[in-house]
mmCIF file of C-alpha atoms in Angstrom:
data_model
loop_
_atom_site.group_PDB
_atom_site.id
_atom_site.type_symbol
_atom_site.label_atom_id
_atom_site.label_comp_id
_atom_site.label_asym_id
_atom_site.label_seq_id
_atom_site.Cartn_x
_atom_site.Cartn_y
_atom_site.Cartn_z
ATOM 1 C CA MET A 1284 -37.183 229.077 -36.112
ATOM 2 C CA GLY A 1285 -33.707 229.120 -37.684
ATOM 3 C CA GLY A 1286 -32.892 228.518 -41.323
ATOM 4 C CA ARG A 1287 -31.599 225.017 -40.711
ATOM 5 C CA ALA A 1288 -34.744 224.029 -38.824
ATOM 6 C CA GLN A 1289 -36.908 225.400 -41.628
ATOM 7 C CA MET A 1290 -34.843 223.396 -44.115
ATOM 8 C CA GLY A 1291 -35.454 220.215 -42.106
ATOM 9 C CA LYS A 1292 -39.192 220.855 -42.044
ATOM 10 C CA ARG A 1293 -39.233 221.455 -45.797
ATOM 11 C CA ILE A 1294 -37.280 218.258 -46.463
ATOM 12 C CA ALA A 1295 -39.646 216.227 -44.306
ATOM 13 C CA GLU A 1296 -42.638 217.506 -46.218
ATOM 14 C CA MET A 1297 -41.190 216.808 -49.666
ATOM 15 C CA GLY A 1298 -43.389 214.803 -51.988
ATOM 16 C CA PHE A 1299 -41.567 211.481 -51.748
ATOM 17 C CA ASN A 1300 -43.619 208.558 -53.021
ATOM 18 C CA PRO A 1301 -46.525 210.717 -54.184
ATOM 19 C CA GLY A 1302 -49.877 209.063 -53.662
ATOM 20 C CA GLY A 1303 -48.549 206.931 -50.821
ATOM 21 C CA GLY A 1304 -51.213 208.242 -48.497
ATOM 22 C CA ALA A 1305 -51.043 209.392 -44.909
ATOM 23 C CA ILE A 1306 -48.696 207.560 -42.575
ATOM 24 C CA ASN A 1307 -50.354 205.770 -39.672
ATOM 25 C CA TRP A 1308 -47.442 205.680 -37.242
ATOM 26 C CA PHE A 1309 -48.993 203.566 -34.502
ATOM 27 C CA PRO A 1310 -52.159 201.570 -33.854
ATOM 28 C CA GLY A 1311 -54.253 203.065 -31.062
ATOM 29 C CA HIS A 1312 -53.819 200.216 -28.609
ATOM 30 C CA MET A 1313 -50.111 201.037 -28.203
ATOM 31 C CA ALA A 1314 -51.084 203.977 -26.016
ATOM 32 C CA ALA A 1315 -51.873 201.383 -23.335
ATOM 33 C CA ALA A 1316 -48.126 200.756 -22.975
ATOM 34 C CA THR A 1317 -47.533 204.383 -22.047
ATOM 35 C CA ARG A 1318 -50.388 204.287 -19.523
ATOM 36 C CA ALA A 1319 -48.814 201.220 -17.878
ATOM 37 C CA ILE A 1320 -45.456 202.994 -17.685
ATOM 38 C CA ARG A 1321 -47.109 206.016 -16.084
ATOM 39 C CA ASP A 1322 -48.363 203.760 -13.273
ATOM 40 C CA ARG A 1323 -45.013 202.040 -12.830
ATOM 41 C CA LEU A 1324 -43.146 205.323 -12.808
ATOM 42 C CA LYS A 1325 -44.891 206.166 -9.552
ATOM 43 C CA LEU A 1326 -42.742 203.460 -7.922
ATOM 44 C CA ALA A 1327 -39.442 204.865 -9.171
ATOM 45 C CA ASP A 1328 -37.228 207.104 -7.058
ATOM 46 C CA LEU A 1329 -35.174 208.027 -10.110
ATOM 47 C CA VAL A 1330 -35.687 207.609 -13.849
ATOM 48 C CA ILE A 1331 -33.021 207.087 -16.488
ATOM 49 C CA GLU A 1332 -34.553 208.390 -19.698
ATOM 50 C CA VAL A 1333 -32.543 206.903 -22.561
ATOM 51 C CA ARG A 1334 -32.510 208.923 -25.763
ATOM 52 C CA ASP A 1335 -30.687 208.485 -29.065
ATOM 53 C CA ALA A 1336 -27.752 210.911 -29.143
ATOM 54 C CA ARG A 1337 -28.378 211.427 -32.876
ATOM 55 C CA ILE A 1338 -31.855 212.830 -32.120
ATOM 56 C CA PRO A 1339 -31.703 214.204 -28.559
ATOM 57 C CA LEU A 1340 -35.065 215.975 -28.861
ATOM 58 C CA SER A 1341 -36.946 213.802 -31.339
ATOM 59 C CA SER A 1342 -36.328 210.642 -29.278
ATOM 60 C CA ALA A 1343 -38.034 212.134 -26.216
ATOM 61 C CA ASN A 1344 -41.592 211.137 -25.427
ATOM 62 C CA GLU A 1345 -43.278 214.519 -25.177
ATOM 63 C CA ASP A 1346 -46.467 213.081 -23.707
ATOM 64 C CA LEU A 1347 -44.498 211.903 -20.665
ATOM 65 C CA GLN A 1348 -42.234 214.924 -20.150
ATOM 66 C CA SER A 1349 -44.540 216.657 -17.666
ATOM 67 C CA LEU A 1350 -44.496 213.537 -15.471
ATOM 68 C CA LEU A 1351 -40.751 212.958 -15.884
ATOM 69 C CA SER A 1352 -39.934 216.556 -15.059
ATOM 70 C CA CYS A 1353 -41.475 215.986 -11.622
ATOM 71 C CA LYS A 1354 -39.171 213.013 -10.958
ATOM 72 C CA ARG A 1355 -35.470 212.789 -10.309
ATOM 73 C CA ARG A 1356 -34.242 212.097 -13.798
ATOM 74 C CA ILE A 1357 -31.063 211.582 -15.773
ATOM 75 C CA ILE A 1358 -31.198 211.968 -19.539
ATOM 76 C CA ALA A 1359 -28.783 209.416 -21.014
ATOM 77 C CA LEU A 1360 -27.851 210.309 -24.596
ATOM 78 C CA ASN A 1361 -26.910 206.833 -25.801
ATOM 79 C CA LYS A 1362 -25.052 205.846 -28.982
ATOM 80 C CA LYS A 1363 -22.697 208.790 -28.624
ATOM 81 C CA ASP A 1364 -20.221 206.853 -30.778
ATOM 82 C CA MET A 1365 -22.571 207.473 -33.741
ATOM 83 C CA ALA A 1366 -23.253 211.137 -32.907
ATOM 84 C CA ASN A 1367 -21.164 214.084 -34.082
ATOM 85 C CA PRO A 1368 -18.592 214.585 -31.292
ATOM 86 C CA ASN A 1369 -17.994 218.197 -32.351
ATOM 87 C CA ILE A 1370 -21.398 219.288 -31.071
ATOM 88 C CA MET A 1371 -22.287 216.518 -28.601
ATOM 89 C CA HIS A 1372 -20.950 218.551 -25.677
ATOM 90 C CA ARG A 1373 -23.188 221.452 -26.680
ATOM 91 C CA TRP A 1374 -26.236 219.219 -26.302
ATOM 92 C CA VAL A 1375 -25.161 218.167 -22.805
ATOM 93 C CA GLN A 1376 -24.644 221.846 -21.951
ATOM 94 C CA HIS A 1377 -28.107 222.639 -23.338
ATOM 95 C CA PHE A 1378 -29.819 220.154 -21.019
ATOM 96 C CA GLU A 1379 -27.737 221.226 -18.059
ATOM 97 C CA SER A 1380 -28.692 224.853 -18.740
ATOM 98 C CA CYS A 1381 -32.302 223.657 -18.412
ATOM 99 C CA LYS A 1382 -31.436 222.318 -14.909
ATOM 100 C CA GLN A 1383 -31.522 218.758 -16.205
ATOM 101 C CA ASP A 1384 -28.905 216.099 -15.447
ATOM 102 C CA CYS A 1385 -27.561 214.760 -18.739
ATOM 103 C CA LEU A 1386 -24.831 212.346 -19.793
ATOM 104 C CA SER A 1387 -23.697 211.230 -23.236
ATOM 105 C CA MET A 1388 -22.784 207.552 -23.210
ATOM 106 C CA ASN A 1389 -22.283 204.234 -24.970
ATOM 107 C CA ALA A 1390 -24.334 201.450 -23.377
ATOM 108 C CA HIS A 1391 -21.905 198.819 -24.681
ATOM 109 C CA LEU A 1392 -18.934 200.260 -22.774
ATOM 110 C CA LYS A 1393 -18.595 199.282 -19.120
ATOM 111 C CA SER A 1394 -16.713 202.487 -18.297
ATOM 112 C CA SER A 1395 -19.515 204.587 -19.779
ATOM 113 C CA VAL A 1396 -22.254 202.691 -17.917
ATOM 114 C CA SER A 1397 -20.249 202.878 -14.678
ATOM 115 C CA GLN A 1398 -20.113 206.665 -15.080
ATOM 116 C CA LEU A 1399 -23.903 206.708 -15.403
ATOM 117 C CA LEU A 1400 -24.361 204.537 -12.306
ATOM 118 C CA ALA A 1401 -22.042 206.805 -10.322
ATOM 119 C CA LEU A 1402 -24.307 209.733 -11.190
ATOM 120 C CA VAL A 1403 -27.363 207.669 -10.174
ATOM 121 C CA GLU A 1404 -25.795 206.930 -6.782
ATOM 122 C CA LEU A 1405 -24.880 210.576 -6.307
ATOM 123 C CA LYS A 1406 -28.405 211.767 -7.053
ATOM 124 C CA LEU A 1407 -30.021 209.191 -4.749
ATOM 125 C CA LYS A 1408 -27.625 209.713 -1.859
ATOM 126 C CA GLU A 1409 -29.048 213.218 -1.705
ATOM 127 C CA VAL A 1410 -32.450 211.700 -0.980
ATOM 128 C CA ILE A 1411 -33.600 211.564 2.616
ATOM 129 C CA SER A 1412 -35.918 208.605 2.563
ATOM 130 C CA ARG A 1413 -37.353 206.171 5.066
ATOM 131 C CA GLU A 1414 -37.596 203.536 2.341
ATOM 132 C CA PRO A 1415 -35.224 200.582 2.803
ATOM 133 C CA THR A 1416 -34.730 200.381 -0.953
ATOM 134 C CA LEU A 1417 -34.629 202.890 -3.772
ATOM 135 C CA LEU A 1418 -35.773 201.979 -7.268
ATOM 136 C CA VAL A 1419 -34.416 203.195 -10.598
ATOM 137 C CA MET A 1420 -36.436 202.773 -13.781
ATOM 138 C CA VAL A 1421 -35.088 202.858 -17.340
ATOM 139 C CA VAL A 1422 -37.439 204.229 -19.997
ATOM 140 C CA GLY A 1423 -37.187 205.294 -23.608
ATOM 141 C CA VAL A 1424 -38.657 204.898 -27.060
ATOM 142 C CA PRO A 1425 -37.773 201.772 -29.102
ATOM 143 C CA ASN A 1426 -34.229 201.185 -30.325
ATOM 144 C CA VAL A 1427 -32.430 203.768 -28.209
ATOM 145 C CA GLY A 1428 -30.427 201.053 -26.428
ATOM 146 C CA LYS A 1429 -32.409 200.374 -23.242
ATOM 147 C CA SER A 1430 -31.867 196.610 -23.355
ATOM 148 C CA SER A 1431 -28.138 197.042 -23.976
ATOM 149 C CA LEU A 1432 -27.965 199.386 -21.002
ATOM 150 C CA ILE A 1433 -29.890 196.964 -18.766
ATOM 151 C CA ASN A 1434 -27.570 194.107 -19.828
ATOM 152 C CA SER A 1435 -24.487 196.188 -19.005
ATOM 153 C CA ILE A 1436 -25.970 197.193 -15.644
ATOM 154 C CA HIS A 1437 -26.696 193.514 -14.941
ATOM 155 C CA GLN A 1438 -23.041 192.608 -15.555
ATOM 156 C CA ILE A 1439 -21.774 195.426 -13.339
ATOM 157 C CA ALA A 1440 -24.326 194.598 -10.619
ATOM 158 C CA ASN A 1441 -23.307 190.934 -10.583
ATOM 159 C CA SER A 1442 -19.656 191.894 -10.190
ATOM 160 C CA ARG A 1443 -20.526 194.131 -7.214
ATOM 161 C CA PHE A 1444 -23.101 191.860 -5.600
ATOM 162 C CA PRO A 1445 -22.649 188.275 -6.862
ATOM 163 C CA VAL A 1446 -25.645 187.058 -4.828
ATOM 164 C CA GLN A 1447 -28.541 189.308 -5.746
ATOM 165 C CA GLU A 1448 -31.296 189.833 -3.205
ATOM 166 C CA LYS A 1449 -34.933 189.587 -4.157
ATOM 167 C CA ILE A 1450 -36.844 192.811 -3.634
ATOM 168 C CA LYS A 1451 -40.484 193.583 -3.035
ATOM 169 C CA CYS A 1452 -42.264 196.853 -3.373
ATOM 170 C CA ALA A 1453 -45.850 197.995 -3.081
ATOM 171 C CA THR A 1454 -47.475 198.337 -6.466
ATOM 172 C CA VAL A 1455 -49.817 201.105 -7.506
ATOM 173 C CA GLY A 1456 -53.274 199.604 -7.905
ATOM 174 C CA PRO A 1457 -56.930 200.016 -7.083
ATOM 175 C CA LEU A 1458 -56.675 198.012 -3.845
ATOM 176 C CA PRO A 1459 -54.602 199.118 -0.851
ATOM 177 C CA GLY A 1460 -51.886 196.790 0.402
ATOM 178 C CA VAL A 1461 -51.402 194.971 -2.894
ATOM 179 C CA THR A 1462 -47.798 193.921 -3.429
ATOM 180 C CA GLN A 1463 -45.933 192.419 -6.314
ATOM 181 C CA ASP A 1464 -42.429 191.164 -6.986
ATOM 182 C CA ILE A 1465 -40.322 193.532 -9.012
ATOM 183 C CA ALA A 1466 -37.152 191.996 -10.360
ATOM 184 C CA GLY A 1467 -34.167 194.291 -10.239
ATOM 185 C CA TYR A 1468 -30.394 194.425 -9.966
ATOM 186 C CA LYS A 1469 -28.749 195.833 -6.854
ATOM 187 C CA ILE A 1470 -26.109 198.406 -7.705
ATOM 188 C CA ALA A 1471 -25.372 200.032 -4.331
ATOM 189 C CA ASN A 1472 -25.640 199.826 -0.544
ATOM 190 C CA ARG A 1473 -26.534 202.599 1.912
ATOM 191 C CA PRO A 1474 -28.988 203.259 0.490
ATOM 192 C CA SER A 1475 -29.786 200.025 -1.296
ATOM 193 C CA ILE A 1476 -30.387 200.958 -4.925
ATOM 194 C CA TYR A 1477 -31.972 198.636 -7.445
ATOM 195 C CA VAL A 1478 -32.367 199.102 -11.183
ATOM 196 C CA LEU A 1479 -35.535 197.446 -12.478
ATOM 197 C CA ASP A 1480 -34.579 194.829 -15.039
ATOM 198 C CA THR A 1481 -37.457 195.459 -17.437
ATOM 199 C CA PRO A 1482 -37.158 198.761 -19.274
ATOM 200 C CA GLY A 1483 -40.297 200.678 -20.081
ATOM 201 C CA VAL A 1484 -40.862 200.934 -23.819
ATOM 202 C CA LEU A 1485 -42.603 204.187 -24.649
ATOM 203 C CA VAL A 1486 -44.664 204.894 -27.719
ATOM 204 C CA PRO A 1487 -42.845 207.769 -29.433
ATOM 205 C CA SER A 1488 -44.919 210.915 -29.566
ATOM 206 C CA ILE A 1489 -44.802 212.122 -33.162
ATOM 207 C CA PRO A 1490 -45.989 215.719 -33.422
ATOM 208 C CA ASP A 1491 -44.986 216.159 -37.065
ATOM 209 C CA ILE A 1492 -43.727 214.297 -40.119
ATOM 210 C CA GLU A 1493 -40.123 215.464 -39.596
ATOM 211 C CA THR A 1494 -39.946 213.953 -36.107
ATOM 212 C CA GLY A 1495 -41.509 210.772 -37.447
ATOM 213 C CA LEU A 1496 -38.952 210.449 -40.243
ATOM 214 C CA LYS A 1497 -36.060 211.008 -37.817
ATOM 215 C CA LEU A 1498 -37.442 208.265 -35.569
ATOM 216 C CA ALA A 1499 -37.847 205.987 -38.586
ATOM 217 C CA LEU A 1500 -34.327 206.752 -39.828
ATOM 218 C CA THR A 1501 -32.800 205.795 -36.466
ATOM 219 C CA GLY A 1502 -34.964 202.671 -36.183
ATOM 220 C CA ALA A 1503 -37.428 203.734 -33.470
ATOM 221 C CA VAL A 1504 -40.305 203.256 -35.909
ATOM 222 C CA LYS A 1505 -40.544 200.114 -38.031
ATOM 223 C CA ASP A 1506 -39.438 200.541 -41.632
ATOM 224 C CA SER A 1507 -42.647 198.952 -42.857
ATOM 225 C CA VAL A 1508 -44.661 201.848 -41.422
ATOM 226 C CA VAL A 1509 -43.008 204.438 -43.660
ATOM 227 C CA GLY A 1510 -41.258 202.345 -46.316
ATOM 228 C CA GLU A 1511 -37.508 201.876 -46.731
ATOM 229 C CA GLU A 1512 -37.326 203.958 -49.898
ATOM 230 C CA ARG A 1513 -38.968 206.996 -48.344
ATOM 231 C CA ILE A 1514 -36.663 206.810 -45.312
ATOM 232 C CA ALA A 1515 -33.622 206.512 -47.602
ATOM 233 C CA GLN A 1516 -34.854 209.486 -49.634
ATOM 234 C CA TYR A 1517 -35.137 211.496 -46.431
ATOM 235 C CA LEU A 1518 -31.584 210.507 -45.437
ATOM 236 C CA LEU A 1519 -30.233 211.585 -48.835
ATOM 237 C CA ALA A 1520 -32.201 214.849 -48.622
ATOM 238 C CA ILE A 1521 -30.523 215.612 -45.284
ATOM 239 C CA LEU A 1522 -27.037 214.710 -46.558
ATOM 240 C CA ASN A 1523 -27.444 216.805 -49.702
ATOM 241 C CA SER A 1524 -28.969 219.805 -47.922
ATOM 242 C CA ARG A 1525 -26.084 219.799 -45.447
ATOM 243 C CA ARG A 1526 -23.657 219.329 -48.384
ATOM 244 C CA THR A 1527 -22.187 216.349 -46.567
ATOM 245 C CA PRO A 1528 -21.003 214.627 -49.803
ATOM 246 C CA LEU A 1529 -18.517 217.471 -50.312
ATOM 247 C CA HIS A 1530 -16.690 216.185 -47.213
ATOM 248 C CA TRP A 1531 -15.948 213.038 -49.197
ATOM 249 C CA ASP A 1532 -14.209 214.838 -52.081
ATOM 250 C CA ARG A 1533 -10.950 213.000 -51.386
ATOM 251 C CA LEU A 1534 -12.654 209.858 -52.682
ATOM 252 C CA GLY A 1535 -13.676 211.435 -55.976
ATOM 253 C CA ASN A 1536 -10.586 210.416 -57.889
ATOM 254 C CA GLU A 1537 -9.809 207.241 -55.994
ATOM 255 C CA ARG A 1538 -9.873 204.043 -57.934
ATOM 256 C CA MET A 1539 -12.008 201.607 -56.009
ATOM 257 C CA ARG A 1540 -11.093 197.955 -55.753
ATOM 258 C CA THR A 1541 -13.540 195.885 -57.762
ATOM 259 C CA ALA A 1542 -12.803 192.542 -56.087
ATOM 260 C CA PRO A 1543 -12.047 193.198 -52.435
ATOM 261 C CA GLU A 1544 -11.059 190.384 -50.169
ATOM 262 C CA PHE A 1545 -13.568 188.743 -47.873
ATOM 263 C CA ASP A 1546 -13.618 190.011 -44.315
ATOM 264 C CA GLY A 1547 -15.478 187.626 -42.026
ATOM 265 C CA ARG A 1548 -16.011 190.293 -39.369
ATOM 266 C CA ASN A 1549 -18.331 192.230 -41.651
ATOM 267 C CA LYS A 1550 -20.143 189.484 -43.487
ATOM 268 C CA ASN A 1551 -23.363 189.782 -41.517
ATOM 269 C CA ILE A 1552 -23.935 193.532 -41.756
ATOM 270 C CA PHE A 1553 -26.457 193.022 -44.548
ATOM 271 C CA ALA A 1554 -27.739 189.671 -43.275
ATOM 272 C CA ASP A 1555 -31.342 190.893 -43.214
ATOM 273 C CA SER A 1556 -31.249 191.684 -46.913
ATOM 274 C CA ILE A 1557 -29.828 188.283 -47.927
ATOM 275 C CA PRO A 1558 -32.397 185.545 -48.605
ATOM 276 C CA LYS A 1559 -32.416 183.048 -45.709
ATOM 277 C CA ARG A 1560 -31.665 180.045 -47.917
ATOM 278 C CA ARG A 1561 -28.599 181.693 -49.427
ATOM 279 C CA ARG A 1562 -27.499 182.866 -46.003
ATOM 280 C CA GLN A 1563 -27.388 179.267 -44.770
ATOM 281 C CA LEU A 1564 -25.269 178.134 -47.704
ATOM 282 C CA ASN A 1565 -22.811 180.922 -48.209
ATOM 283 C CA VAL A 1566 -22.460 184.617 -48.778
ATOM 284 C CA SER A 1567 -21.668 185.804 -52.296
ATOM 285 C CA ASP A 1568 -18.650 187.959 -53.092
ATOM 286 C CA SER A 1569 -20.861 191.021 -53.493
ATOM 287 C CA ASP A 1570 -22.137 190.614 -49.935
ATOM 288 C CA ALA A 1571 -18.646 189.853 -48.635
ATOM 289 C CA LEU A 1572 -17.132 193.198 -49.572
ATOM 290 C CA TYR A 1573 -14.816 194.746 -47.103
ATOM 291 C CA ILE A 1574 -17.229 197.031 -45.338
ATOM 292 C CA GLU A 1575 -14.668 199.820 -45.411
ATOM 293 C CA ASP A 1576 -14.365 199.554 -49.186
ATOM 294 C CA LEU A 1577 -18.107 199.487 -49.616
ATOM 295 C CA VAL A 1578 -18.545 202.589 -47.465
ATOM 296 C CA ARG A 1579 -15.874 204.438 -49.431
ATOM 297 C CA GLU A 1580 -17.493 203.513 -52.704
ATOM 298 C CA VAL A 1581 -20.922 204.643 -51.499
ATOM 299 C CA GLN A 1582 -19.455 207.931 -50.264
ATOM 300 C CA ARG A 1583 -17.590 208.360 -53.548
ATOM 301 C CA THR A 1584 -20.788 207.787 -55.528
ATOM 302 C CA LEU A 1585 -22.689 210.336 -53.455
ATOM 303 C CA TYR A 1586 -19.866 212.840 -53.859
ATOM 304 C CA LEU A 1587 -19.669 212.449 -57.645
ATOM 305 C CA THR A 1588 -23.440 212.695 -58.144
ATOM 306 C CA PHE A 1589 -23.563 215.758 -55.891
ATOM 307 C CA LYS A 1590 -20.611 217.368 -57.684
ATOM 308 C CA ASP A 1591 -22.233 216.837 -61.084
ATOM 309 C CA PHE A 1592 -25.539 218.273 -59.903
ATOM 310 C CA GLU A 1593 -26.165 221.684 -61.464
ATOM 311 C CA GLY A 1594 -29.616 222.342 -60.055
ATOM 312 C CA ASN A 1595 -30.811 224.328 -57.067
ATOM 313 C CA LEU A 1596 -30.981 222.419 -53.789
ATOM 314 C CA GLU A 1597 -33.578 224.919 -52.588
ATOM 315 C CA GLU A 1598 -35.967 223.746 -55.284
ATOM 316 C CA GLU A 1599 -37.881 220.694 -54.115
ATOM 317 C CA GLY A 1600 -38.245 219.141 -57.564
ATOM 318 C CA GLU A 1601 -34.549 219.519 -58.366
ATOM 319 C CA LEU A 1602 -33.473 218.065 -55.029
ATOM 320 C CA GLU A 1603 -35.763 215.100 -55.693
ATOM 321 C CA SER A 1604 -34.095 214.640 -59.108
ATOM 322 C CA LEU A 1605 -30.668 214.517 -57.453
ATOM 323 C CA ILE A 1606 -31.892 211.957 -54.919
ATOM 324 C CA ASP A 1607 -33.379 209.852 -57.700
ATOM 325 C CA ALA A 1608 -30.059 209.935 -59.570
ATOM 326 C CA GLN A 1609 -28.191 208.935 -56.410
ATOM 327 C CA LEU A 1610 -30.449 205.948 -55.739
ATOM 328 C CA THR A 1611 -29.858 204.814 -59.336
ATOM 329 C CA ALA A 1612 -26.076 205.273 -59.084
ATOM 330 C CA LEU A 1613 -25.913 203.440 -55.760
ATOM 331 C CA ARG A 1614 -27.323 200.347 -57.439
ATOM 332 C CA LYS A 1615 -23.879 199.787 -58.973
ATOM 333 C CA SER A 1616 -22.082 200.627 -55.708
ATOM 334 C CA PHE A 1617 -24.064 197.965 -53.872
ATOM 335 C CA ARG A 1618 -23.577 195.445 -56.714
ATOM 336 C CA ILE A 1619 -27.320 195.035 -57.275
ATOM 337 C CA PRO A 1620 -27.663 192.601 -60.240
ATOM 338 C CA SER A 1621 -28.878 194.235 -63.460
ATOM 339 C CA HIS A 1622 -31.709 191.735 -63.870
ATOM 340 C CA ARG A 1623 -33.472 193.077 -60.772
ATOM 341 C CA ALA A 1624 -36.631 195.051 -61.451
ATOM 342 C CA CYS A 1625 -36.273 198.785 -60.858
ATOM 343 C CA ASP A 1626 -38.604 198.937 -57.834
ATOM 344 C CA GLU A 1627 -36.980 195.882 -56.260
ATOM 345 C CA ALA A 1628 -33.500 197.277 -56.865
ATOM 346 C CA ARG A 1629 -34.385 200.643 -55.288
ATOM 347 C CA THR A 1630 -35.741 198.859 -52.225
ATOM 348 C CA MET A 1631 -32.508 196.838 -51.938
ATOM 349 C CA VAL A 1632 -30.399 199.992 -52.317
ATOM 350 C CA SER A 1633 -32.520 201.764 -49.690
ATOM 351 C CA LYS A 1634 -32.178 198.920 -47.171
ATOM 352 C CA LYS A 1635 -28.402 198.744 -47.575
ATOM 353 C CA LEU A 1636 -27.982 202.517 -47.362
ATOM 354 C CA LEU A 1637 -30.061 202.631 -44.178
ATOM 355 C CA THR A 1638 -27.973 199.806 -42.699
ATOM 356 C CA LEU A 1639 -24.782 201.792 -43.298
ATOM 357 C CA PHE A 1640 -26.262 204.866 -41.630
ATOM 358 C CA ARG A 1641 -27.723 202.998 -38.663
ATOM 359 C CA THR A 1642 -24.462 201.205 -37.941
ATOM 360 C CA GLY A 1643 -22.561 204.499 -38.036
ATOM 361 C CA LYS A 1644 -20.541 203.524 -41.102
ATOM 362 C CA LEU A 1645 -21.393 206.713 -43.015
ATOM 363 C CA GLY A 1646 -20.053 208.798 -40.167
ATOM 364 C CA PRO A 1647 -21.342 210.452 -36.977
ATOM 365 C CA PHE A 1648 -24.433 212.651 -37.250
ATOM 366 C CA ILE A 1649 -26.825 214.606 -35.057
ATOM 367 C CA LEU A 1650 -30.063 215.166 -36.947
ATOM 368 C CA ASP A 1651 -31.786 217.497 -34.491
ATOM 369 C CA ASN A 1652 -30.960 221.196 -34.322
ATOM 370 C CA LEU A 1653 -29.964 222.772 -31.040
ATOM 371 C CA PRO A 1654 -32.745 225.051 -29.764
ATOM 372 C CA ASN A 1655 -32.162 228.694 -30.673
ATOM 373 C CA SER A 1656 -29.538 227.725 -33.249
ATOM 374 C CA SER A 1657 -29.784 228.480 -36.921
#
């Protein structure tokens, strides 16, 4: 294991929120969802496995890989717009070197989805099949963009085949001859190819705490399972260990605007953290910051706190002290009122920081390490 991978493991195991107890990622009954997908996968002629481009390995469902590896499969690394473009191509090359079709994409862009569908058609035209129809299934863990992809496919399918045909296929069940209707969108003729309109939502397999925190950071695991503050601490630990704040040194001496104008396009980015009643009436000036100005101020704060840090990042306790100082300093950056209790303020800071990361505002990142890289 390389030095960077060891660093990630150490960060994940840091003593954030001591006494918080073991994390119970998922209730046991959720495994039933994966069992149902296993049965449905038997119907599919090709599987699109959607992963988050920021965590190409951690967003895979390891429990299902042995089954998927036996199917025709395309790994779609979605959200490439939020992943580091400087190394994204190396991830695609990695999967291709493992004899695995892979494509980095953005499910919101028609051109990107069309490129994926072209690859689907190519792979299925190679199939010699007596079946009148071929079925494509979309699977992936939560929040990797399956629904966005299905919606984009629906739009493209309707433009190609305005009148969609209803399809039937034999289901896998205990009784022979049982059939069921499977709704899908036709994307091609000769052979007729349909993409099932209901994506399979997999329970993420979480072999270790580091994988779990990466899934939580990217939104595949509910914040309430881990706690917003712990996830934000993990994010800051990654940024500091990679010395990312030093990339924002140009902001160190900038004078930030204290009363930026309101930009209606960005007013809802923190909607979840604004009380519903206030949201219905209006949004305060602090919530109506230009998002660009807010991001710059947050980056500036992280740079200055990192620059002033004189401790050793390799020492767990000292890294935790830096993170604690950053969460305190960010309270001012996010305009958290001074009358807020400390715990409440830290939760608000954590939520807003996570929102910036998850919307790509802090910049493009890939959190996983390439295999065999240091």
